[in-house]
Tab-separated table of C-alpha atoms and ligand atoms in Angstrom:
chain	number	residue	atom	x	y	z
A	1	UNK	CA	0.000	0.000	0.000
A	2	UNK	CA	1.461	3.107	-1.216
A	3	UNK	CA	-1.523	5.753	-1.014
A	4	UNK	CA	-3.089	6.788	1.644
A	5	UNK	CA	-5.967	9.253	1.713
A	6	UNK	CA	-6.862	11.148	4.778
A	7	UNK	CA	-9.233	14.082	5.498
A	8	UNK	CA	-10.568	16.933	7.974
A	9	UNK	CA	-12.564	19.707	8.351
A	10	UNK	CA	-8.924	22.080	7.739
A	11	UNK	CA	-5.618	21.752	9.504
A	12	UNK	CA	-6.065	19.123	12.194
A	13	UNK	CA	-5.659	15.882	9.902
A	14	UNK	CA	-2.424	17.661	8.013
A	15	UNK	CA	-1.287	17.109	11.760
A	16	UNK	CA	-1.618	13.403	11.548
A	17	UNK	CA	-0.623	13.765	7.324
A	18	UNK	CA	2.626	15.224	8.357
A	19	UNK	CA	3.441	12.635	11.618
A	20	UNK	CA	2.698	9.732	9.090
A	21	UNK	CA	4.977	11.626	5.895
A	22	UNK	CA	8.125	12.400	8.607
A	23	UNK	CA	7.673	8.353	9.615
A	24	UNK	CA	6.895	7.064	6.140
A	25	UNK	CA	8.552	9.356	3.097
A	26	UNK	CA	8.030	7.281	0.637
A	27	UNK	CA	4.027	6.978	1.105
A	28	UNK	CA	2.301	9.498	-1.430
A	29	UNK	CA	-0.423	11.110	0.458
A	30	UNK	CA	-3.566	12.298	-0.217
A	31	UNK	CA	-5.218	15.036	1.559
A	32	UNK	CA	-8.665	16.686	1.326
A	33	UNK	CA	-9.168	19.354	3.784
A	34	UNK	CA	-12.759	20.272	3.835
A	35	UNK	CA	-12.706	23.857	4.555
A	36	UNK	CA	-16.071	24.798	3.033
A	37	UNK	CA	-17.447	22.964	6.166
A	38	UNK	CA	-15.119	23.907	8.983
A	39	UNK	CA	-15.360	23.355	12.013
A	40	UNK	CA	-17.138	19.894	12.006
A	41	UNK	CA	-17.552	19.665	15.740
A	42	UNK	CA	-21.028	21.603	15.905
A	43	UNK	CA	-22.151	19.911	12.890
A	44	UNK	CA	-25.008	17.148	12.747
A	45	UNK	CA	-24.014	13.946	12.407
A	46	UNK	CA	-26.744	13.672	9.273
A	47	UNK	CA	-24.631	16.359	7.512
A	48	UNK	CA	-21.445	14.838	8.673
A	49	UNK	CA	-21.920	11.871	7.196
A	50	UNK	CA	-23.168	13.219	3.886
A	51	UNK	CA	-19.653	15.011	3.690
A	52	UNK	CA	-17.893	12.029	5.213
A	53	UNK	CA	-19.422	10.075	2.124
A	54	UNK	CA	-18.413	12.625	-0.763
A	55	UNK	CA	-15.178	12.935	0.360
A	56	UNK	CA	-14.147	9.230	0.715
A	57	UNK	CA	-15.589	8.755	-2.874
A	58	UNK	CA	-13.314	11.357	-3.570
A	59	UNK	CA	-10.024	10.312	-2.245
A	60	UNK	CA	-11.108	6.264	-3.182
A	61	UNK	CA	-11.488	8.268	-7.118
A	62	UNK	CA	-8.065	10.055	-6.963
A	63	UNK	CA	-6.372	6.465	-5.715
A	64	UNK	CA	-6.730	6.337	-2.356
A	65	UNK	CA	-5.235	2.691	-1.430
A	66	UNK	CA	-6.860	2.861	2.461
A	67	UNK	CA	-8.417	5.783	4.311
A	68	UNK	CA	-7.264	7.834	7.210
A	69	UNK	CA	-9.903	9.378	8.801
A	70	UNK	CA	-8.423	12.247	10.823
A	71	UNK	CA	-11.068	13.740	12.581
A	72	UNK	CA	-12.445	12.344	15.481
A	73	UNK	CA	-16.080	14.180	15.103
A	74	UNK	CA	-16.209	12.131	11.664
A	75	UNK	CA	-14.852	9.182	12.997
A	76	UNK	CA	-17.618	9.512	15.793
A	77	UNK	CA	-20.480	9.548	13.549
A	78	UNK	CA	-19.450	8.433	10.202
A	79	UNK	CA	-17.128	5.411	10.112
A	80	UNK	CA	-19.578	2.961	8.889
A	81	UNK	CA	-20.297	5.448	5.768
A	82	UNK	CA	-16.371	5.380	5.403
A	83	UNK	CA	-15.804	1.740	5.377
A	84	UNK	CA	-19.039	1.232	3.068
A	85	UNK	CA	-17.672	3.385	0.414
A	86	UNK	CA	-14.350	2.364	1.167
A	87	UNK	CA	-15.418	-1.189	0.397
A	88	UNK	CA	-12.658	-3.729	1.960
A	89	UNK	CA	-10.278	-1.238	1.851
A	90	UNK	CA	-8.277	-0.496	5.400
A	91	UNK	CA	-9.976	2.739	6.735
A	92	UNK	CA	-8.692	3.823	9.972
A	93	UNK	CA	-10.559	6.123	12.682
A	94	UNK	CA	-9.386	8.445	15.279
A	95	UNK	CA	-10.966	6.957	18.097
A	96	UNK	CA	-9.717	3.448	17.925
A	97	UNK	CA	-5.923	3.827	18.043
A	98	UNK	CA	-6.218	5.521	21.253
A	99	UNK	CA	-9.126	3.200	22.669
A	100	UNK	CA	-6.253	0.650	21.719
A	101	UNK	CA	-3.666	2.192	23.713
A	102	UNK	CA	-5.483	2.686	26.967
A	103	UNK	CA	-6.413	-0.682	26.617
A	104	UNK	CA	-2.471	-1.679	26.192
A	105	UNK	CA	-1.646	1.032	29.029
A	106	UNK	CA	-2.700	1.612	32.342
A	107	UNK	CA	-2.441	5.768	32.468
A	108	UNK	CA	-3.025	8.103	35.600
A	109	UNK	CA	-6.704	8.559	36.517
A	110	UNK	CA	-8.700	10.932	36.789
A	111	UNK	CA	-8.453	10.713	32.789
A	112	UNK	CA	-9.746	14.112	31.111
A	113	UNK	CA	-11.240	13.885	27.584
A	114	UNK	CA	-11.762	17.379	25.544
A	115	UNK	CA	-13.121	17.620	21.497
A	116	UNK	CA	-15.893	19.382	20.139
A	117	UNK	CA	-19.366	19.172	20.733
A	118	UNK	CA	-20.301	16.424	18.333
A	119	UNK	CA	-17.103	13.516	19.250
A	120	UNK	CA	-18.046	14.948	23.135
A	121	UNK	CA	-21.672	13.829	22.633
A	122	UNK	CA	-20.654	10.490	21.176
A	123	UNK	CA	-19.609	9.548	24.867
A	124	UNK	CA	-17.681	7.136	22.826
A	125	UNK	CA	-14.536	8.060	24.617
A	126	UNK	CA	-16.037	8.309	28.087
A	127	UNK	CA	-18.673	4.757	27.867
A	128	UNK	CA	-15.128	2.890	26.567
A	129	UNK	CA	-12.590	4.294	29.299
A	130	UNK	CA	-15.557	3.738	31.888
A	131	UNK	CA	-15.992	0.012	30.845
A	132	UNK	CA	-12.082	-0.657	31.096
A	133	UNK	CA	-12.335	1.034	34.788
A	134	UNK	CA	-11.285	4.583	34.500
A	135	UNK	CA	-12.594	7.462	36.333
A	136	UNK	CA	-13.554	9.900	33.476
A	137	UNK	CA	-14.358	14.031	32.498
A	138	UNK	CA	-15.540	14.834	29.019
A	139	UNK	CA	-16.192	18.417	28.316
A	140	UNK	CA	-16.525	19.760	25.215
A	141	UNK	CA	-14.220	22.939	23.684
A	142	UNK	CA	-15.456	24.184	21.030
A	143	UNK	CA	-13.836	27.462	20.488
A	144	UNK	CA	-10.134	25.940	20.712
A	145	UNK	CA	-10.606	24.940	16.668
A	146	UNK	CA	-11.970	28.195	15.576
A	147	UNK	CA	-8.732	29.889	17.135
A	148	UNK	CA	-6.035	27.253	16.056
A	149	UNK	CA	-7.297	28.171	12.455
A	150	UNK	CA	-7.102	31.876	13.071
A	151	UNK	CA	-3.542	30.662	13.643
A	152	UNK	CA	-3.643	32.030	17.047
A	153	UNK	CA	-2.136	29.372	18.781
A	154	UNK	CA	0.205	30.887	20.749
A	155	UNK	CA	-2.636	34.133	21.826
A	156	UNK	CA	-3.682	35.560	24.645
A	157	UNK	CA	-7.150	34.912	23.883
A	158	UNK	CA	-6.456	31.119	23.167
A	159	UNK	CA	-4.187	31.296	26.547
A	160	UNK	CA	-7.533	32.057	28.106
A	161	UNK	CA	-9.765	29.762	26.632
A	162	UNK	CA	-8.313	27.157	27.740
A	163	UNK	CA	-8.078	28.349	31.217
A	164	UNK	CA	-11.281	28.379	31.425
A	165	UNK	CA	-11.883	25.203	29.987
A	166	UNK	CA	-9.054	23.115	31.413
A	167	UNK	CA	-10.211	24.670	34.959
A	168	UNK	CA	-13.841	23.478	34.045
A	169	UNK	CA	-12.976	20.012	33.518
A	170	UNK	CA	-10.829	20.200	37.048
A	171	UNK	CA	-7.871	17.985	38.005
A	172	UNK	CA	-6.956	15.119	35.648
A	173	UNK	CA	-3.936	13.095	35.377
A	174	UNK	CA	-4.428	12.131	31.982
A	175	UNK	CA	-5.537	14.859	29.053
A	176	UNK	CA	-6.692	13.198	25.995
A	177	UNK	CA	-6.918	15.573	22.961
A	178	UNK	CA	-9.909	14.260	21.007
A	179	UNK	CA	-9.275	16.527	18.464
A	180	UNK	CA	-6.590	16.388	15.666
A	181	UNK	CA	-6.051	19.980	15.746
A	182	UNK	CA	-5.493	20.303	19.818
A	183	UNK	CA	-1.447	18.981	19.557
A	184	UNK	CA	-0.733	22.327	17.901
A	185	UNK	CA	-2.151	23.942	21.801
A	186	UNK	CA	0.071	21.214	23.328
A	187	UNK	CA	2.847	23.844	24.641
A	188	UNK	CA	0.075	26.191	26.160
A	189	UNK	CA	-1.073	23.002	27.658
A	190	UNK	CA	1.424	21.805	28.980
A	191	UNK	CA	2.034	25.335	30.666
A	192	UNK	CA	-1.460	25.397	32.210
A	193	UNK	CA	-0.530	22.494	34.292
A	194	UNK	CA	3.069	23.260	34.618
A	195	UNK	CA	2.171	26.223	36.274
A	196	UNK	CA	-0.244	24.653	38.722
A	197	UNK	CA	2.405	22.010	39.497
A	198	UNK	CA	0.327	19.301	37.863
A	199	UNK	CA	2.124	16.267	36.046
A	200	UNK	CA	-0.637	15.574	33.547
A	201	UNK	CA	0.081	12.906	30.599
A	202	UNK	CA	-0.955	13.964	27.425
A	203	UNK	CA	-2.571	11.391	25.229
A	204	UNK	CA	-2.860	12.987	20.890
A	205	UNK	CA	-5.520	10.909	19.122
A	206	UNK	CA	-3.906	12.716	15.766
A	207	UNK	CA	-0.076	10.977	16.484
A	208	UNK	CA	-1.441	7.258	17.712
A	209	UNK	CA	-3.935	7.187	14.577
A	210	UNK	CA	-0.719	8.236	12.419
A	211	UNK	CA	1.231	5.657	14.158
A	212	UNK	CA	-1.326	3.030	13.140
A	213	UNK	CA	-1.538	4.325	10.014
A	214	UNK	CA	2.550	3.592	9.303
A	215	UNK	CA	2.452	0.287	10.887
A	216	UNK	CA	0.972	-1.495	7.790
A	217	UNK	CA	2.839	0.994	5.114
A	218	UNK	CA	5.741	-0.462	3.501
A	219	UNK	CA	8.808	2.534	2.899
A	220	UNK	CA	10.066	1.614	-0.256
A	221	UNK	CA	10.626	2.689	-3.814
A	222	UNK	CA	10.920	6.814	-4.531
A	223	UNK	CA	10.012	9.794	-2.134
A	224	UNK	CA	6.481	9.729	-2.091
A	225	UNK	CA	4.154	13.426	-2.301
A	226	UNK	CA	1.234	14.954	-0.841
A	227	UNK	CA	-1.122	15.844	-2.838
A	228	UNK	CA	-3.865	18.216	-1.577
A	229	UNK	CA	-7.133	19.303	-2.106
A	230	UNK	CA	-9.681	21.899	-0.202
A	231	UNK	CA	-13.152	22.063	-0.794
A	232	UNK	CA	-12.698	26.036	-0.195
A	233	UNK	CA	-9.104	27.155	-1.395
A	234	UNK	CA	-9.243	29.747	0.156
A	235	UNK	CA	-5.913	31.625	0.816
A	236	UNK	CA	-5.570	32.445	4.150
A	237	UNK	CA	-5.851	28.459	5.214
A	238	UNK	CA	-3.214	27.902	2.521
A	239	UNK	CA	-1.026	30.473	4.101
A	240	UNK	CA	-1.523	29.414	7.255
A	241	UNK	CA	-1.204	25.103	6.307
A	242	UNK	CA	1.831	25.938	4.350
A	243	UNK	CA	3.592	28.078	7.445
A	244	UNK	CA	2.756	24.673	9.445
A	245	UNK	CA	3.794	22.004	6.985
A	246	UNK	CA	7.132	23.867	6.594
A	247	UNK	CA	6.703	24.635	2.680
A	248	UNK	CA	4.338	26.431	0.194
A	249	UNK	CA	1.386	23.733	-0.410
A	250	UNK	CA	-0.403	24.326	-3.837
A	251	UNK	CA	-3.964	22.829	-3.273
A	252	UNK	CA	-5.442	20.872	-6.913
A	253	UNK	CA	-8.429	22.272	-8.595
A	254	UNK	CA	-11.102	20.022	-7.420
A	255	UNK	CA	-13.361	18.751	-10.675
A	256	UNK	CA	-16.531	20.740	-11.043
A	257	UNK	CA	-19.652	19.045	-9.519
A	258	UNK	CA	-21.606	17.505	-12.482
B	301	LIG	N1	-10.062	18.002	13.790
B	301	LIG	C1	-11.364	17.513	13.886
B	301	LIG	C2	-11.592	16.601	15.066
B	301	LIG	O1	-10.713	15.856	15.380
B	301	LIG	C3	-12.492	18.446	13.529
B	301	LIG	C4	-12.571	19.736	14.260
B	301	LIG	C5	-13.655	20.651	13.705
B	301	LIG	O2	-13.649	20.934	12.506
B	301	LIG	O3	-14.506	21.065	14.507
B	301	LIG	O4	-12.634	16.563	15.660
């Protein structure tokens, strides 16, 4: 398997894109960033799935060998429409690798769960760690995605945010980011807790589901691409994905709808 498609609502799956293209070169990647619909998180799942749908077509169109969905509001609603279009072909969610690893580890309790509205609703994180014994807080965040695509991830007004948030939810000794985009608010994070001489583990749903992504990929042959597409190219989340994948990405026309 060579190509791997993956997809978002905007800059949290080119998180998990760019974990899997530093671990696995060679893999040509395929990324649709669905910024005409960002953010997902307060989005029904009925809509969600109709995007979720469209989009794997998509990617399973352009080549897509196995899909990575890297969103864990789609991959809370919508992974049954994924794997039904994908049709046999390895889809991985963002909820599972990390299910997996609490299930491999035994982390600090109280364990903290944030996302948006719609993965927070799900309970799907909360019902699993509950069954396998853990003490658990969900809360949802929904303004920390708005703000990491302003770019602002380093603001005052994000700084506060998730103050207020990460005070809400009270003490945890595990943090799980249920959202691909939260690593990028990982420094701020960790100086929330830092500050209130709290050791909190950090737990990224975006790096374990690129982790399980590379385990099946083969690295061989010539360096592989990414090739990207947004359902709204617009240029201020080009500017802003190219300043955080490290060099100018030039998103492909997507075909006209028929
Ligand atoms: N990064 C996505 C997630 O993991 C979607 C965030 C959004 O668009 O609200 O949930």
């Amino acid at each position: 398997m060579r190509r791997i498609g993956l997809f978002d609502s905007g800059l949290g799956g080119l998180i998990t894109a760019r974990w899997v293209w530093m671990r696995r070169p060679k893999v040509d990647l395929l990324y649709y960033g669905d910024t005409a619909h960002l953010p997902y998180g307060d989005k029904s799942p009925a809509q969600l799935r109709g995007y979720v749908r469209e989009i794997v077509r998509f990617l399973i169109a352009a080549g897509a060998e196995g899909i990575g969905i890297a969103c864990n509001t789609a991959s809370a609603v919508a992974v049954d429409v994924a794997q039904e279009v994908a049709a046999g072909l390895p889809v991985w969610d963002a909820i599972q690798p990390t299910l997996a690893y609490f299930r491999a580890h035994r982390l600090p309790e109280p364990v903290g769960v944030i996302g948006t509205y719609t993965t927070i609703r799900s309970h799907l994180y909360g019902r699993a760690l509950s069954q396998m014994g853990y003490t658990v807080k969900e809360l949802a965040t929904p303004l920390l995605v708005p703000l990491i695509e302003e770019g602002w991830t380093k603001h005052p007004a994000t700084r506060a945010a998730l103050r207020t948030y990460l005070t809400e939810l009270g003490e945890v000794r595990t943090l799980v980011l249920a959202c691909t985009h939260y690593p990028l608010l990982v420094p701020l994070i960790r100086r929330y807790y830092l500050r209130r001489g709290q050791d909190v583990k950090i737990i990224s749903t975006a790096r374990l589901l690129a982790e399980a992504i590379c385990s099946p990929l083969t690295d061989s042959g010539q360096k592989g691409s990414l090739t990207l597409w947004l359902s709204d190219p617009n240029p201020r989340f080009i500017a802003l994905a190219s300043r955080f994948w490290g060099s100018p990405l030039r998103p492909m026309p997507l075909p006209c709808p028929s």
